[in-house]
XYZ file of N, CA, C and O in Angstrom:
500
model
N 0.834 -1.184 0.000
C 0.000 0.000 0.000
C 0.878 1.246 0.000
O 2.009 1.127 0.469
N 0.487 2.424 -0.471
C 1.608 3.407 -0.406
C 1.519 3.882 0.977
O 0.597 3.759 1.783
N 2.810 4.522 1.107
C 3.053 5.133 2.015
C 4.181 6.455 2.220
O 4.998 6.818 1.374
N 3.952 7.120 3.740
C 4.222 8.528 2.931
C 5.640 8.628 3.978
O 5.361 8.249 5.115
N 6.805 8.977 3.842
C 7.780 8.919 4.396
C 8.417 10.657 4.623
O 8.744 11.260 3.601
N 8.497 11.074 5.433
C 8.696 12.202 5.640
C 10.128 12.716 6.488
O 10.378 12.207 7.581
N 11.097 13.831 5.853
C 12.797 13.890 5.795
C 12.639 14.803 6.130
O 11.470 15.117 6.351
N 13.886 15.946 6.411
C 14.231 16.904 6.551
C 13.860 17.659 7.825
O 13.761 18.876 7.672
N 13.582 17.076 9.333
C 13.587 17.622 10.200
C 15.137 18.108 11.147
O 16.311 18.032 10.784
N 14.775 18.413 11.945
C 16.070 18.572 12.649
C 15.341 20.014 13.597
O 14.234 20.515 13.791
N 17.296 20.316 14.129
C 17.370 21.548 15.300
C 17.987 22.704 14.408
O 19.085 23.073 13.991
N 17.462 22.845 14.387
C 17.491 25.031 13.688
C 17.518 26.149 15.403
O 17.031 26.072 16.530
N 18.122 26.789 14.873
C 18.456 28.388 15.602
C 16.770 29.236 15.123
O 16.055 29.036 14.141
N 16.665 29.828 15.847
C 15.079 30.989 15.592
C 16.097 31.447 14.456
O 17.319 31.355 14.575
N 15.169 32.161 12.883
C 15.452 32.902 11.840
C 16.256 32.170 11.145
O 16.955 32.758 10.320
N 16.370 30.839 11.267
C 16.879 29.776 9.926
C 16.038 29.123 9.753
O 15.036 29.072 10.465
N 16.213 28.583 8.937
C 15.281 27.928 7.567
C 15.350 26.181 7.399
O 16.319 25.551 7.823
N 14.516 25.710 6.917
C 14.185 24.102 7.254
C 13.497 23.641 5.684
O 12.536 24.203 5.158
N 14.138 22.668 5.210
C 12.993 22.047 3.951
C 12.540 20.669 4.487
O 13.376 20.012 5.107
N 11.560 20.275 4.346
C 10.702 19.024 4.417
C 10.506 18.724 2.787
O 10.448 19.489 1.825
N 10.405 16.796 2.939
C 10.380 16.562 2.145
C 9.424 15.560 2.679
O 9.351 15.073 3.807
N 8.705 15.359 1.612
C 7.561 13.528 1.576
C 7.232 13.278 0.565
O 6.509 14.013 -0.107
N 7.795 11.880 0.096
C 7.426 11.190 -0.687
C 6.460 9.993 -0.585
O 6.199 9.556 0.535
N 6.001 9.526 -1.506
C 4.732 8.395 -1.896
C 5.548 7.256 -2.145
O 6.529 7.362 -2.880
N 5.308 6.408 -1.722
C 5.732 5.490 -2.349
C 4.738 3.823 -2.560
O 4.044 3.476 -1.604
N 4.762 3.199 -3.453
C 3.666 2.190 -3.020
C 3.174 1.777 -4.690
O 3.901 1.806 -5.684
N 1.546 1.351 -4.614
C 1.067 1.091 -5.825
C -0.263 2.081 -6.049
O -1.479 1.904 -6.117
N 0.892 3.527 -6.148
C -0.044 4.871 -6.017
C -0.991 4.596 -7.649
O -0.491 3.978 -8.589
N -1.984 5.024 -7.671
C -2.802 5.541 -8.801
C -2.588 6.958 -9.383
O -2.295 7.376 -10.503
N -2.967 7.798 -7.643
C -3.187 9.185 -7.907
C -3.340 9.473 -6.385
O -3.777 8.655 -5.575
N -3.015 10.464 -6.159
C -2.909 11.754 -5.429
C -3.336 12.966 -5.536
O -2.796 13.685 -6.377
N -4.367 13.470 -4.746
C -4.945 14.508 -5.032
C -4.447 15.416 -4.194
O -3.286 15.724 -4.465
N -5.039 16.098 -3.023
C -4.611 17.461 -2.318
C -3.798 16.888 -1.471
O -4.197 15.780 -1.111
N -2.648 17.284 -0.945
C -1.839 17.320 0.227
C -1.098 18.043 0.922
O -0.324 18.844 0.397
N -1.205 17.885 2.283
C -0.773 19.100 3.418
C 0.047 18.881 4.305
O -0.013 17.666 4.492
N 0.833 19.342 5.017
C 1.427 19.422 6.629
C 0.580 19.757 7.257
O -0.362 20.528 7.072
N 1.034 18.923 8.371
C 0.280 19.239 9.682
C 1.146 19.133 10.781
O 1.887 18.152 10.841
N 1.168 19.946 11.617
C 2.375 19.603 12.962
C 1.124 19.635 14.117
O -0.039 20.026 14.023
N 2.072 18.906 15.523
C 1.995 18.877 16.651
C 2.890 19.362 17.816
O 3.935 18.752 18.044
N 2.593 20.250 18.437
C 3.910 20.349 19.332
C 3.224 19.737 20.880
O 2.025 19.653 21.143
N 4.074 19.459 21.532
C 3.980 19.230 22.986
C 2.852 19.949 23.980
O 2.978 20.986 24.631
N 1.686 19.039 23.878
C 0.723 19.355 25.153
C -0.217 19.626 23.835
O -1.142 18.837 24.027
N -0.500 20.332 22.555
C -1.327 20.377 21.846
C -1.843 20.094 20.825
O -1.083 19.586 20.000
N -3.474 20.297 20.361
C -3.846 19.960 18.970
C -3.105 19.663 18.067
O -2.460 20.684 17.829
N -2.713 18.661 17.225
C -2.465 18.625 15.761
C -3.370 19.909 14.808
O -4.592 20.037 14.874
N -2.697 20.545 14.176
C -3.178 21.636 13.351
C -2.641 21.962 12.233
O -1.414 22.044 12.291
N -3.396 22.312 10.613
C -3.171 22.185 9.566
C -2.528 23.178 9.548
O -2.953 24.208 10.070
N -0.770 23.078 8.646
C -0.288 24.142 8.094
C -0.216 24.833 6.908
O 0.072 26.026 6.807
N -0.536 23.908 5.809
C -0.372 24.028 4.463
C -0.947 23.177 3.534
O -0.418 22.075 3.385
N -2.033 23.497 2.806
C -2.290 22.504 1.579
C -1.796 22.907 -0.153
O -1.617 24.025 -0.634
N -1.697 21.845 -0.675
C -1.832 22.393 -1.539
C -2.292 20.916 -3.220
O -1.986 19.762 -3.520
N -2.977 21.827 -3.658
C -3.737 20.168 -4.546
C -3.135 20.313 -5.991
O -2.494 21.153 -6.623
N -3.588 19.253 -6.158
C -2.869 18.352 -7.576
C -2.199 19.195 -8.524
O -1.178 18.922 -9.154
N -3.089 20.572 -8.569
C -2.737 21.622 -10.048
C -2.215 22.562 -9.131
O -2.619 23.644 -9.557
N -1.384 22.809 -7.865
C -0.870 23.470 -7.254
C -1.282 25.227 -6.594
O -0.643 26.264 -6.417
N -2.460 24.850 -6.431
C -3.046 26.057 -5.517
C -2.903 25.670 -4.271
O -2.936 24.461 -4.046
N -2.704 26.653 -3.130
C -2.104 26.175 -1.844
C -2.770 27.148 -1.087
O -3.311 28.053 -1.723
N -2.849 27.158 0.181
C -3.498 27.441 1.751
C -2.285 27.574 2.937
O -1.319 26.818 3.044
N -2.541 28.521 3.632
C -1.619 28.053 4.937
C -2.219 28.733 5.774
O -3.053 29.609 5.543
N -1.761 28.303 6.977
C -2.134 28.930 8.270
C -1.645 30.158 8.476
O -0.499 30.436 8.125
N -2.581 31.187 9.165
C -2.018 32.410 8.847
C -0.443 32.625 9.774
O 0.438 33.416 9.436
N -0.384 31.652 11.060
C 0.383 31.439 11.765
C 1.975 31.245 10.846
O 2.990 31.517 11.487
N 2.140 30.775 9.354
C 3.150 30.795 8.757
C 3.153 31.701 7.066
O 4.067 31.826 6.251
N 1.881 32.146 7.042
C 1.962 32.781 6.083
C 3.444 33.878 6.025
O 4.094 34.284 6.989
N 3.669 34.158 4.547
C 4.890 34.847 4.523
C 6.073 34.122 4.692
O 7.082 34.531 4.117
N 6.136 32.830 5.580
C 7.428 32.254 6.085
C 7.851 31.204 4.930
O 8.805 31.093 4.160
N 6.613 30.461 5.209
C 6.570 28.985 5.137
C 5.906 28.440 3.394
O 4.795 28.935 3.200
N 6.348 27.661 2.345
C 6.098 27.746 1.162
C 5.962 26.058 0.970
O 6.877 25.286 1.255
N 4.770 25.678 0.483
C 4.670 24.481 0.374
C 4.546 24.019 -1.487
O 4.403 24.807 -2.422
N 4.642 22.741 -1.539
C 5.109 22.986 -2.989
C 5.228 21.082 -3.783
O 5.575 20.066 -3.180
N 4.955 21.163 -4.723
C 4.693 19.281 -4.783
C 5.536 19.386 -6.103
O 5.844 20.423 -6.692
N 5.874 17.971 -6.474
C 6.660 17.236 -7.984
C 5.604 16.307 -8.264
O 5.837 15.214 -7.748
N 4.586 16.353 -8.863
C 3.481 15.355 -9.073
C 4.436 13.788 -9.526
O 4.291 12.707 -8.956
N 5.266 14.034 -10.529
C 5.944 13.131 -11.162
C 6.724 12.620 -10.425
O 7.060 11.509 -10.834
N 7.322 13.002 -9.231
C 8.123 12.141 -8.343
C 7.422 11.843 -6.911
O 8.006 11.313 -5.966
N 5.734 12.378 -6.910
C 4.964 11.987 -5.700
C 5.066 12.735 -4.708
O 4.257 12.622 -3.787
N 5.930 13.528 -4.673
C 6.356 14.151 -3.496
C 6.318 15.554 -3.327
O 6.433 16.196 -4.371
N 6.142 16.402 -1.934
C 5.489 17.194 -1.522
C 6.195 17.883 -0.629
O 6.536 17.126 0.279
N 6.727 19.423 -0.403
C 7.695 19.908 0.099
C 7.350 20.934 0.860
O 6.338 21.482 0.422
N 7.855 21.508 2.000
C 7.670 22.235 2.844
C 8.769 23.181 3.404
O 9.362 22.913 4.449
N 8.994 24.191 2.741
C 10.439 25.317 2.897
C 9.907 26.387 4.308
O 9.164 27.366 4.245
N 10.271 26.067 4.968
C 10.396 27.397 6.501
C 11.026 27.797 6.571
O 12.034 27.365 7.131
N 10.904 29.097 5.985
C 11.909 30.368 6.506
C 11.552 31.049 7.563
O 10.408 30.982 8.011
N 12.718 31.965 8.215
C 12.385 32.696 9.504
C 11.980 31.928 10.673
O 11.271 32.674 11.348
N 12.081 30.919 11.168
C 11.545 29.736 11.832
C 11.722 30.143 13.481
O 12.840 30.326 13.963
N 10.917 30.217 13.993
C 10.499 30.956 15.575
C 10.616 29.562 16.308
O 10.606 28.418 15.854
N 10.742 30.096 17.723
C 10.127 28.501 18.610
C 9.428 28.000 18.807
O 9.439 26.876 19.308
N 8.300 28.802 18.408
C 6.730 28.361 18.304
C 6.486 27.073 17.055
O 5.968 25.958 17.130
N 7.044 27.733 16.065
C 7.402 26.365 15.093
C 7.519 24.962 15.434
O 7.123 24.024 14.742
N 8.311 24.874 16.979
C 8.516 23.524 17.216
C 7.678 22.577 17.312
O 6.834 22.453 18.199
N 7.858 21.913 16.470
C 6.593 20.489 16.442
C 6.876 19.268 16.008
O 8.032 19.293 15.585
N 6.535 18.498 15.928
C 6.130 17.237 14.813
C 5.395 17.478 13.669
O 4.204 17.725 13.859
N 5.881 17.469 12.294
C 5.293 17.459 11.480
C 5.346 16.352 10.517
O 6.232 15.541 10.244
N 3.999 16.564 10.019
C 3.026 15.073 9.279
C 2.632 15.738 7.824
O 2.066 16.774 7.475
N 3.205 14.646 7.177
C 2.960 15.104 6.033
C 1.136 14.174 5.625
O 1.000 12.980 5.894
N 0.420 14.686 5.233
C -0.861 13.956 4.681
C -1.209 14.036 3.274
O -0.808 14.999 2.620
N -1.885 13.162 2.759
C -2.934 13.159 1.619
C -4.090 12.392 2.042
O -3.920 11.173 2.048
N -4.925 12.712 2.303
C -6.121 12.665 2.162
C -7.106 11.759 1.394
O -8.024 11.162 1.956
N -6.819 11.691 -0.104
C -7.517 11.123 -1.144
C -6.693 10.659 -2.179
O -6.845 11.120 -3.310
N -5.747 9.718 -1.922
C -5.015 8.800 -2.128
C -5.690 7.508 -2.431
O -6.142 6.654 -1.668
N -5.636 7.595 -4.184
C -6.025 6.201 -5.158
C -5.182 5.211 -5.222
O -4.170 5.297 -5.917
N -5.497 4.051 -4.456
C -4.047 3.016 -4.715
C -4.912 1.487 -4.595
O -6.075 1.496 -4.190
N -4.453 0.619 -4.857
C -4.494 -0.483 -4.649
C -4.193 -1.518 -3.443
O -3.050 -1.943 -3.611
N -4.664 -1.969 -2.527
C -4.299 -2.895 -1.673
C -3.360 -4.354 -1.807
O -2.686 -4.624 -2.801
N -3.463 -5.118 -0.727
C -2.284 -6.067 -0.795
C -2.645 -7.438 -1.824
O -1.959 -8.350 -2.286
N -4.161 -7.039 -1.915
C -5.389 -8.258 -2.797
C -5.608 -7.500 -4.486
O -6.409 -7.871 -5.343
N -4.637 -6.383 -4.576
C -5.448 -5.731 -5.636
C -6.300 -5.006 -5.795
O -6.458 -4.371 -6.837
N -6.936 -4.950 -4.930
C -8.452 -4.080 -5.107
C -8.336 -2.402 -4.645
O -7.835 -2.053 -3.576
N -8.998 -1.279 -5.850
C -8.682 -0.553 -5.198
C -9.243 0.399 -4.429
O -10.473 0.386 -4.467
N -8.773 1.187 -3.772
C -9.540 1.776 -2.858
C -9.079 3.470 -2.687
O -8.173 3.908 -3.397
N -9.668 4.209 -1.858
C -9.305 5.500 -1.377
C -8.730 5.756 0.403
O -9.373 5.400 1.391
N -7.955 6.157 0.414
C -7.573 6.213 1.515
C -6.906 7.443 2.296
O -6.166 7.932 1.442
N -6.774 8.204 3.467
C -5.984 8.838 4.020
C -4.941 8.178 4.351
O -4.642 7.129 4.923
N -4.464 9.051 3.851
C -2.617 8.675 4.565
C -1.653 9.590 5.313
O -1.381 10.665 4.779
N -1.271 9.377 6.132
C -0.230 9.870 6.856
C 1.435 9.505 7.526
O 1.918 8.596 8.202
N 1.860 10.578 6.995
C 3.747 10.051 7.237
C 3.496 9.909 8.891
O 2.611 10.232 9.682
N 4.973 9.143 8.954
C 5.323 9.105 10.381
C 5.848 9.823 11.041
O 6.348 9.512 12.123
N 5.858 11.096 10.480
C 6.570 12.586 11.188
C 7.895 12.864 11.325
O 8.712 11.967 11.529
N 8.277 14.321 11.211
C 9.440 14.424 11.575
C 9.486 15.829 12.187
O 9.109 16.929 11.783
N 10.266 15.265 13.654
C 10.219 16.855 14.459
C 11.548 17.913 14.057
O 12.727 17.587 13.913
N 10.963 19.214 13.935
C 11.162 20.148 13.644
C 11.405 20.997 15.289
O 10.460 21.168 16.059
N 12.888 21.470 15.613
C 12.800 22.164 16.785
C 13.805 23.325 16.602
O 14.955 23.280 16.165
N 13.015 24.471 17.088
C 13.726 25.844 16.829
C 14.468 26.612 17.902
O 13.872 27.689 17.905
N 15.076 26.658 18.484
C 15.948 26.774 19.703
C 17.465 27.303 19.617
O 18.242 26.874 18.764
N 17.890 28.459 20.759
C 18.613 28.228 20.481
C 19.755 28.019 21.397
O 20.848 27.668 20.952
């Protein structure tokens, strides 16, 4: 089944910059809209960024200006550039798709949400 693998976290200084990466991998069909989402310590999971198939995108106003999300349809994968990066930033972030066409382990296919296994992002310095 596909699945979504998510890179580029680490420890950043406040006012440096971070790329995320997530890729698909599996017996994808298609991929439609996909977003970040982080978690930090003690709270909600909350959406940061979408952006769908023909590349129109959304963000939280919390990173607007900073933060630039951005996909390679042809290589599956889905990117997340933070600039200016505060401590508030610090989280776990999840890369998602939502409406993910793929096939199961029997063949058959189906629609599914999907979600990476995260990678924390911490801004400190």
């Amino acid at each position: 089944q596909v699945q979504l693998v998510e890179s580029g976290g680490g420890l950043v200084q406040p006012g440096g910059s971070l790329r995320l990466s997530c890729a698909a991998s599996g017996s994808i069909l298609s991929i439609d809209a996909m977003g970040w989402y982080r978690q930090a310590p003690g709270k909600e999971r909350e959406l940061v960024a979408t952006i769908t198939r023909g590349g129109s995108t959304n963000y939280a106003d919390s990173v607007k200006g900073r933060f630039t999300i951005s996909r390679d349809n042809a290589k599956n994968t889905v990117y997340l550039q933070m600039n200016s990066l505060k401590p508030e930033d610090t989280a776990v972030y999840y890369c998602n798709a939502p409406d993910v066409r793929e096939y199961n382990n029997y063949g058959t296919m189906r629609y599914r949400d999907v979600w990476g296994q995260g990678t924390l992002v911490t801004v400190s310095s």
